PDB file of C-alpha atoms in Angstrom:
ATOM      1  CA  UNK K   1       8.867  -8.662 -17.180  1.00 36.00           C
ATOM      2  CA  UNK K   2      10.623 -10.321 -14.357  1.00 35.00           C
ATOM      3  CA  UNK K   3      11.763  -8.330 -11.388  1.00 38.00           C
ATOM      4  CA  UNK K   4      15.563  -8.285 -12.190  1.00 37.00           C
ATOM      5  CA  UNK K   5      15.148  -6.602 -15.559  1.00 37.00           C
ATOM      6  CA  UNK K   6      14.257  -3.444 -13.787  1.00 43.00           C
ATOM      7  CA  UNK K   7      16.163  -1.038 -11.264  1.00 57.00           C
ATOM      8  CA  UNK K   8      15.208  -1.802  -7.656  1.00 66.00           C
ATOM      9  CA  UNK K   9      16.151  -5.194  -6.738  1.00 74.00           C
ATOM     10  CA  UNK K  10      13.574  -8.001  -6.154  1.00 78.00           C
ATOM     11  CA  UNK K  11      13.529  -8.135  -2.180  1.00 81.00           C
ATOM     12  CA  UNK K  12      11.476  -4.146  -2.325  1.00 81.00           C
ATOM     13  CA  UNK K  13       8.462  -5.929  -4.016  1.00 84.00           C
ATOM     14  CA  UNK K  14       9.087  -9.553  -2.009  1.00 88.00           C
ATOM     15  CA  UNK K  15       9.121  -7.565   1.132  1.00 88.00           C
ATOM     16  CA  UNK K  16       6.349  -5.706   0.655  1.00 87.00           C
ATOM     17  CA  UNK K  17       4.266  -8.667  -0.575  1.00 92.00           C
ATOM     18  CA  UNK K  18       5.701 -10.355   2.501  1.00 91.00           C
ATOM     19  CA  UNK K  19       4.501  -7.454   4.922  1.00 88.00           C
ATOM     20  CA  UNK K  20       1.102  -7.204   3.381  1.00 90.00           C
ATOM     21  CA  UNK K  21       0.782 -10.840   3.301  1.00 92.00           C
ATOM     22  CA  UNK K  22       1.011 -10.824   6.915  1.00 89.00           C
ATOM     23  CA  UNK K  23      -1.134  -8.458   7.742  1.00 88.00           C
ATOM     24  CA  UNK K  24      -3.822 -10.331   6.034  1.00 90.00           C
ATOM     25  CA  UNK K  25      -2.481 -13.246   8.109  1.00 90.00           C
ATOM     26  CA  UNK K  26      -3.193 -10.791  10.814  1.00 86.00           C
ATOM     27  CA  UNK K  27      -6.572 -10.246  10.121  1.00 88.00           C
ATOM     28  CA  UNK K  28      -7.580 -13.538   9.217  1.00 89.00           C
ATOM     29  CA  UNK K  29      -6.454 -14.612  12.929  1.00 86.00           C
ATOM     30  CA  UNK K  30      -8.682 -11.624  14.122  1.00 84.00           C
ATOM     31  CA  UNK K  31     -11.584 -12.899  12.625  1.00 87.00           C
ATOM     32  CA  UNK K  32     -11.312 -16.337  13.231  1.00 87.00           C
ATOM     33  CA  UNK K  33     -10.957 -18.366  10.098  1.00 90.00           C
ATOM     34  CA  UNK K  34      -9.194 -21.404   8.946  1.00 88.00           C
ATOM     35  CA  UNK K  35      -5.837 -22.255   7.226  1.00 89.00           C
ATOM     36  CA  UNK K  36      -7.545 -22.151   3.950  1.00 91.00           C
ATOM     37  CA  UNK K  37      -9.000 -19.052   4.604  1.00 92.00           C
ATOM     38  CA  UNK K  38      -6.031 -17.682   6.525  1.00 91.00           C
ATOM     39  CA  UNK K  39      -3.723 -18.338   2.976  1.00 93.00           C
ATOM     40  CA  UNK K  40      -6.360 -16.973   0.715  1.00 94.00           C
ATOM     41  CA  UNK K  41      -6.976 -13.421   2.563  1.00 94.00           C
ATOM     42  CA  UNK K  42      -2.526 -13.373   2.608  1.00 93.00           C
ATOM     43  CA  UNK K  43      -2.846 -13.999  -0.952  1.00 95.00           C
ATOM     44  CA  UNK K  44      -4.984 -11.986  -1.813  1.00 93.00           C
ATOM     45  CA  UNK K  45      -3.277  -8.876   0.574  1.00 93.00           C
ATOM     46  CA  UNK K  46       0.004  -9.633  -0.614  1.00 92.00           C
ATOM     47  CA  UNK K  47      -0.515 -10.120  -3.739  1.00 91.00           C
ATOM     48  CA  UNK K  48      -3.751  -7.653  -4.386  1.00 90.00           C
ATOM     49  CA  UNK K  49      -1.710  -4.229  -5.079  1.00 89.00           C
ATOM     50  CA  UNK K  50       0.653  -6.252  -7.586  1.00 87.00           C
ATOM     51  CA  UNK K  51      -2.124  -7.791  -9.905  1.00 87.00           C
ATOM     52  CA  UNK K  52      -4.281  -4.789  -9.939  1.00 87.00           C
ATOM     53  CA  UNK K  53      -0.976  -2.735 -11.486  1.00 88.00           C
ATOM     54  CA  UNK K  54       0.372  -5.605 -14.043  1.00 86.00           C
ATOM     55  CA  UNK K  55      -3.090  -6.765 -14.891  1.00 83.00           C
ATOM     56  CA  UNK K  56      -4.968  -4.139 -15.015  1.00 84.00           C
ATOM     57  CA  UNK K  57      -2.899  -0.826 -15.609  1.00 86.00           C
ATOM     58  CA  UNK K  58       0.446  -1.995 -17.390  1.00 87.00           C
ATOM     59  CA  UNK K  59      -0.806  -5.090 -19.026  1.00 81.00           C
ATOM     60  CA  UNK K  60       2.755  -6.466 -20.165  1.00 75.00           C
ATOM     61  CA  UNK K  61       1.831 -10.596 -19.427  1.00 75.00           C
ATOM     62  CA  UNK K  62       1.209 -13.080 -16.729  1.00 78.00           C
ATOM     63  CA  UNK K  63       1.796 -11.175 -12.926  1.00 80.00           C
ATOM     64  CA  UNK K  64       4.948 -11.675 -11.658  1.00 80.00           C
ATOM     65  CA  UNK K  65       2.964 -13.846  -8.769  1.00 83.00           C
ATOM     66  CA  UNK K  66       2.768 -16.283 -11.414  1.00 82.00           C
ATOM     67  CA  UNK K  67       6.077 -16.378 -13.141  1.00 85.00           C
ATOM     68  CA  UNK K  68       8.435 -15.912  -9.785  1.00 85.00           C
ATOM     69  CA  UNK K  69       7.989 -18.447  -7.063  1.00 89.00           C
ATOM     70  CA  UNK K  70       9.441 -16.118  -4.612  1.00 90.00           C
ATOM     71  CA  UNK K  71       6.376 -14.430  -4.466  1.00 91.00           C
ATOM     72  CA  UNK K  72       4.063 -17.389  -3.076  1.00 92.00           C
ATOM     73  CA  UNK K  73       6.929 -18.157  -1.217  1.00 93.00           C
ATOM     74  CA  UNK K  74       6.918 -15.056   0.823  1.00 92.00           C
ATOM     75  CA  UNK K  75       3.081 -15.396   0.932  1.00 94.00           C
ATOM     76  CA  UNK K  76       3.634 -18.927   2.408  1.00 93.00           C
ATOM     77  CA  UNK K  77       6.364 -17.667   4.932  1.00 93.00           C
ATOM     78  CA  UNK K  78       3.730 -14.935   6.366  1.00 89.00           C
ATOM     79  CA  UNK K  79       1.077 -17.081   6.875  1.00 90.00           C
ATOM     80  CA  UNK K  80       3.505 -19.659   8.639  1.00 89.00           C
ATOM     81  CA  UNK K  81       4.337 -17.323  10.857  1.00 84.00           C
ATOM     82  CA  UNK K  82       1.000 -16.711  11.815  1.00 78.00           C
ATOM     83  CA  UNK K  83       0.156 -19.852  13.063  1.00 78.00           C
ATOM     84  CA  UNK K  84       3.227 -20.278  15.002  1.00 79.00           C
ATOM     85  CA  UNK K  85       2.596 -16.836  16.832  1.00 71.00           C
ATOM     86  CA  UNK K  86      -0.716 -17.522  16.971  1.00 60.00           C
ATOM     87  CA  UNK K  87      -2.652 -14.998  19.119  1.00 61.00           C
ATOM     88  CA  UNK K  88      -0.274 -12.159  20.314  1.00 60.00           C
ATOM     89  CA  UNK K  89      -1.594  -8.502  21.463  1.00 50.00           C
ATOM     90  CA  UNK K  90      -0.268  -6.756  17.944  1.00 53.00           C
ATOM     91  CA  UNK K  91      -3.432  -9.576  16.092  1.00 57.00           C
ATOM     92  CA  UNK K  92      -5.449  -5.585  16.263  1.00 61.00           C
ATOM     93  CA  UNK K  93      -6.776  -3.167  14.171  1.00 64.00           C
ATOM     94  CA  UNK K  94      -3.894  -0.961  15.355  1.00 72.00           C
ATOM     95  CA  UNK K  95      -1.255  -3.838  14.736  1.00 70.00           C
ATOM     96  CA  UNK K  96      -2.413  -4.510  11.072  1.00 73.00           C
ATOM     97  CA  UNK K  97      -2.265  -0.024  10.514  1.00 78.00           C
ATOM     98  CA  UNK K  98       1.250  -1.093  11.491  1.00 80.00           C
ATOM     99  CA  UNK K  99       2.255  -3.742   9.803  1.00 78.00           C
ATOM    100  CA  UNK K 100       0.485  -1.737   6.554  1.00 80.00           C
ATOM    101  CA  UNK K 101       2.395   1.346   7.290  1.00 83.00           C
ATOM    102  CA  UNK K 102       5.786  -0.637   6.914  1.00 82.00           C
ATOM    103  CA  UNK K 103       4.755  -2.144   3.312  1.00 86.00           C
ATOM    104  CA  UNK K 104       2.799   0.782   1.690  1.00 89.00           C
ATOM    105  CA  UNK K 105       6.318   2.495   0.862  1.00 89.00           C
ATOM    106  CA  UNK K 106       7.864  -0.436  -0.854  1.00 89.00           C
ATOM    107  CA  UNK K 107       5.027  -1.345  -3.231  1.00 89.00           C
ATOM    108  CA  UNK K 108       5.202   2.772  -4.022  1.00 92.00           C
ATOM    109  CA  UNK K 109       8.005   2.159  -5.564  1.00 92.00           C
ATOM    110  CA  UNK K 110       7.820  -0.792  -7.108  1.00 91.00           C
ATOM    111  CA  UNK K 111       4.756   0.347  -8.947  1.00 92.00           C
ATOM    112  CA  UNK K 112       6.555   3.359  -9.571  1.00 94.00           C
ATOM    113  CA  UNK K 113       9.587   2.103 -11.080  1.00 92.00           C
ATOM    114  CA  UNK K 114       7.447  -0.655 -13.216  1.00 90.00           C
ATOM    115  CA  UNK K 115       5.720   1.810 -14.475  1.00 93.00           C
ATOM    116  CA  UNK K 116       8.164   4.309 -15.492  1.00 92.00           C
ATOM    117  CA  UNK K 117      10.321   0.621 -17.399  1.00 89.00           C
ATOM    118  CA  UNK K 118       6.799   0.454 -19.155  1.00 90.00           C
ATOM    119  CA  UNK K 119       7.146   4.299 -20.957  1.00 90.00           C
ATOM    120  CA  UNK K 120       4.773   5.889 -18.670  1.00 93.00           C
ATOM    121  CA  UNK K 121       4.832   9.247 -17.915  1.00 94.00           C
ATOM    122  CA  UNK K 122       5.371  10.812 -14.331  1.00 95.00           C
ATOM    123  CA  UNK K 123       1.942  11.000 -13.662  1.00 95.00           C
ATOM    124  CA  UNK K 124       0.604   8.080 -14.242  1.00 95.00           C
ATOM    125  CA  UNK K 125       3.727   6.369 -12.993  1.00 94.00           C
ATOM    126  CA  UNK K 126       2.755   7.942  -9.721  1.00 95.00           C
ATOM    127  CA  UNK K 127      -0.970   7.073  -9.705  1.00 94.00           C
ATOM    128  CA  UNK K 128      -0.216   3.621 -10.473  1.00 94.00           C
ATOM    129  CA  UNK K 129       2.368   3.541  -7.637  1.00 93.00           C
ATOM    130  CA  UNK K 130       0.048   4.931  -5.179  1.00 93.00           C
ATOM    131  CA  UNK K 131      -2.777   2.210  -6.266  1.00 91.00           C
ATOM    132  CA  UNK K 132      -0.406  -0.699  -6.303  1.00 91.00           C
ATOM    133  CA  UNK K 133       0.575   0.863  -2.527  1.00 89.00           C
ATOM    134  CA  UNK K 134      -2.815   0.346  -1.538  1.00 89.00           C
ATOM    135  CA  UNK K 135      -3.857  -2.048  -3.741  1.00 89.00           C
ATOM    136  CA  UNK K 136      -3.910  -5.136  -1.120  1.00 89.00           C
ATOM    137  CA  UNK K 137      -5.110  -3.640   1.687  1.00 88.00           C
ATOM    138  CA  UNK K 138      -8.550  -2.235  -0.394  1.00 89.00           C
ATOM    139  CA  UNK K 139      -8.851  -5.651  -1.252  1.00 92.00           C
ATOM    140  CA  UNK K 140      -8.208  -7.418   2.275  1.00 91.00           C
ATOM    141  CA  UNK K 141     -10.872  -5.109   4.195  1.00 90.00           C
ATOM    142  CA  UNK K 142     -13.673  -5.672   1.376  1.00 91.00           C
ATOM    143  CA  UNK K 143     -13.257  -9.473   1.449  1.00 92.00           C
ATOM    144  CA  UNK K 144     -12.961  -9.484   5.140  1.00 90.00           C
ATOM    145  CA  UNK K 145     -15.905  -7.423   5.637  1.00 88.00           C
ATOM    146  CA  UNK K 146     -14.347  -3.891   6.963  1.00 86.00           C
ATOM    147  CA  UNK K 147     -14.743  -0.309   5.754  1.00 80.00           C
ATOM    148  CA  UNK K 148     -11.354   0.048   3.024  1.00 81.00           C
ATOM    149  CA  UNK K 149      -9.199   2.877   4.715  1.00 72.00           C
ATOM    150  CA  UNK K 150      -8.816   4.541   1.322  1.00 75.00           C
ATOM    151  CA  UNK K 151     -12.829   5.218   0.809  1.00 72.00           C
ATOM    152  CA  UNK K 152     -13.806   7.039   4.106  1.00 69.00           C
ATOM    153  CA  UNK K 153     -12.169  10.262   6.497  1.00 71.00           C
ATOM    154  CA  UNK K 154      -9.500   9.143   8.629  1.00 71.00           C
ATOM    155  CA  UNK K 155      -6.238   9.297   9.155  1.00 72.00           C
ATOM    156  CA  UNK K 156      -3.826   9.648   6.308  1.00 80.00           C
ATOM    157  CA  UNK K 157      -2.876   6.469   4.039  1.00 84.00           C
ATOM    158  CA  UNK K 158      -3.489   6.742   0.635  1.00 87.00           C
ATOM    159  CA  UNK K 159      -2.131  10.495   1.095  1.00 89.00           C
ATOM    160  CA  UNK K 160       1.266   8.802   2.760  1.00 92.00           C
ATOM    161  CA  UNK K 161       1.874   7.007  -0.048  1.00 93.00           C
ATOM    162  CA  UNK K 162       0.681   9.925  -2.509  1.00 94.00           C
ATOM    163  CA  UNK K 163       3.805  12.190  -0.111  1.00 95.00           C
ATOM    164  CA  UNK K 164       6.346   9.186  -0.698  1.00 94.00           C
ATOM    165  CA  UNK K 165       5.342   8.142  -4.065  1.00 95.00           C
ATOM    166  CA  UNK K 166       6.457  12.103  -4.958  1.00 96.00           C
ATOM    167  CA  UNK K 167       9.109  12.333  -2.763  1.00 96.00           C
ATOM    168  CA  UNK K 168      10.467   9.299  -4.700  1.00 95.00           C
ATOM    169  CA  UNK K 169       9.751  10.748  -8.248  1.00 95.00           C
ATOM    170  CA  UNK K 170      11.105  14.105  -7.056  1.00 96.00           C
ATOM    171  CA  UNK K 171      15.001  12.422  -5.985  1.00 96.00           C
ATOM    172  CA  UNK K 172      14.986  10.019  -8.464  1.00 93.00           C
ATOM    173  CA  UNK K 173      14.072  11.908 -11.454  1.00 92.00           C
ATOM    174  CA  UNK K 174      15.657  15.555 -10.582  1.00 93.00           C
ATOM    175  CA  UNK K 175      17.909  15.376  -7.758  1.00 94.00           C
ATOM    176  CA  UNK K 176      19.762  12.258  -9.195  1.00 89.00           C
ATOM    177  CA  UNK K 177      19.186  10.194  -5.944  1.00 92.00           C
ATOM    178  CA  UNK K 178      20.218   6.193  -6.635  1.00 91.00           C
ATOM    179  CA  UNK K 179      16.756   4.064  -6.899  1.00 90.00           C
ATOM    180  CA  UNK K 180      17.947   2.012  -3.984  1.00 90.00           C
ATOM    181  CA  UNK K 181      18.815   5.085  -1.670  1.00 93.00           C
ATOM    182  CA  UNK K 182      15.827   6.707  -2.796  1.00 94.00           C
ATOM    183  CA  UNK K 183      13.364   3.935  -2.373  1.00 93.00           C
ATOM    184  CA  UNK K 184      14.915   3.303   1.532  1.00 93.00           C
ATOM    185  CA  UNK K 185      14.072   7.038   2.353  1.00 95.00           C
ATOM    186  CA  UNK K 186      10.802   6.894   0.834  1.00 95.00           C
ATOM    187  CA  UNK K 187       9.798   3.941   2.604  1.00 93.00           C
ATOM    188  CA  UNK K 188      11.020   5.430   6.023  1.00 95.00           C
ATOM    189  CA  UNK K 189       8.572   8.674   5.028  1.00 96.00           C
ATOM    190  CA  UNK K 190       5.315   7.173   3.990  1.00 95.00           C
ATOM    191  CA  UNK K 191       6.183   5.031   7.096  1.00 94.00           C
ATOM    192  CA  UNK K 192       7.252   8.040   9.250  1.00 95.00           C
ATOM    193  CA  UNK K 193       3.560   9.947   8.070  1.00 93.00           C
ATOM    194  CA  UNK K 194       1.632   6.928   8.039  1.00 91.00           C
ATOM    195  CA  UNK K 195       2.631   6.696  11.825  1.00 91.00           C
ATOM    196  CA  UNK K 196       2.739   9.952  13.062  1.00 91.00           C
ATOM    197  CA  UNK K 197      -0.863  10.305  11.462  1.00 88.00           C
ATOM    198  CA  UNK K 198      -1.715   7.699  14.003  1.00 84.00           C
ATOM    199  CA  UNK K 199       0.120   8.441  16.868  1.00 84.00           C
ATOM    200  CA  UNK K 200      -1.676  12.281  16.627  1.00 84.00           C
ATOM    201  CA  UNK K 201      -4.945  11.301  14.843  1.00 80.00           C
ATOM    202  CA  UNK K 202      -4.136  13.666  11.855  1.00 79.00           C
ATOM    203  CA  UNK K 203      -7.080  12.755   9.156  1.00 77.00           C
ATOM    204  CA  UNK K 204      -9.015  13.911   6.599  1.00 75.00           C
ATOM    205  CA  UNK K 205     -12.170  14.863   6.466  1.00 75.00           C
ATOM    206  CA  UNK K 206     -15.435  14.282   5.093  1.00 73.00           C
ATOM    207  CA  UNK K 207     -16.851  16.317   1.652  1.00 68.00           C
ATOM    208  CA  UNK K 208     -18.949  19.023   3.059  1.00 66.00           C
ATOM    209  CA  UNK K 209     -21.036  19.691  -0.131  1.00 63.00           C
ATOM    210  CA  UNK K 210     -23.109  22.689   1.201  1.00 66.00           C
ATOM    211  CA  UNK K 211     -20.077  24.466   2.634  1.00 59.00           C
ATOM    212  CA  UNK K 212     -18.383  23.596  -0.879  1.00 53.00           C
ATOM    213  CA  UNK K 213     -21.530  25.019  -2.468  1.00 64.00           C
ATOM    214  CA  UNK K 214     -21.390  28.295   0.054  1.00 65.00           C
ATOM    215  CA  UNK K 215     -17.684  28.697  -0.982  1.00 54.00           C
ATOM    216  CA  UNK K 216     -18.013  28.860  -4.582  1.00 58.00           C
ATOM    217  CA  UNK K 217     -21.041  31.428  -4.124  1.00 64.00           C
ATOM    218  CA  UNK K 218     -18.979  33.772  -2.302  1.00 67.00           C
ATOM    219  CA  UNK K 219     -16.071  33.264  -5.206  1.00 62.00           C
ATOM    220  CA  UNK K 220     -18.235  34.477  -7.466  1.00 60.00           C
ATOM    221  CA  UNK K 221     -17.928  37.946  -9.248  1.00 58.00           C
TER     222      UNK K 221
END
């Protein structure tokens, strides 16, 4: 399926793969590898969230990485721009939370909308919208060695996109919001909560299986 044949134009997944790409760039610079390296962990981040939802979930052909040029294109453009900035203050764990924050929205909907062209229901259209929003970045941080945001307490990402990812169903599909007006505002949400979660250190927290445990024993009759 190629990007124009379904509702939200091409530049919501291009820029997404285009933010993501960079902050693999962004990384990469962080931990001090090489061009080949550098292109590989963009590729891989930009590209990661996409492949996981039209390989693995919706199965409908070749990735759209591999049948739209724009795509390695934007990949390309990222990591240029990383070694003409070359080291810069924002090359930080807190720059690349960022830089995520900005893209997690956009591939939301993408996988969203994909998903919904390929007959699945709302549910599943929304879990495959919140994995292709996270998608890259699980992939970046195992490859480059760091603990994957989504699999440990902290503050909130894969429950940002979760919020937008419904907020985007919820106009879309009952309050008759246009794709492209919808997708903007959910993008400046998951941003808006990806950020503030930051800013005031709102996270989760780990599973406390003996207070579970205690709970459930008072619960009972």
């Amino acid at each position: 399926m190629s990007p124009e044949s379904f509702a939200l134009p091409a530049y919501f997944d291009l820029g997404a793969v285009f933010v993501f790409a960079l902050s693999g760039v962004v990384v990469a610079m962080r931990k001090g590898y090489d061009l080949i390296g550098m292109f590989f962990l963009a590729l891989v981040t930009g590209a990661g969230g996409g492949l996981l939802r039209d390989g693995l979930f919706l199965q409908q052909g070749l990735p759209v990485l591999l049948t739209d040029p724009g795509y390695l294109a934007a990949i390309g453009a990222a990591t240029l721009i990383g070694l003409v900035f070359g080291e810069r203050p924002w090359y930080t764990r807190r720059g690349v939370a960022i830089i995520d924050a900005a893209g997690i929205g956009g591939f939301a909907v993408v996988g969203i909308e994909r998903s919904l062209e390929a007959g699945l229901g709302l549910p599943a259209a929304l879990l495959v919208g919140v994995l292709n929003g996270v998608g890259g970045s699980l992939i970046r941080d195992v490859i480059a060695g760091d603990p994957p945001l989504i699999l440990k307490p902290g503050q909130f990402y894969a429950l940002a996109v979760l919020v937008g990812g419904t907020a985007y169903l919820a106009m879309t599909q009952w309050l008759s919001v246009p794709v492209v007006a919808a997708a903007w505002v959910t993008i400046l949400i998951t941003f808006a909560l990806r950020m503030a979660s930051i800013e005031f250190n709102w996270s989760t927290r780990a599973v406390n299986r003996e207070g579970l445990i205690r709970y459930l024993k008072r619960r009972r009759p």
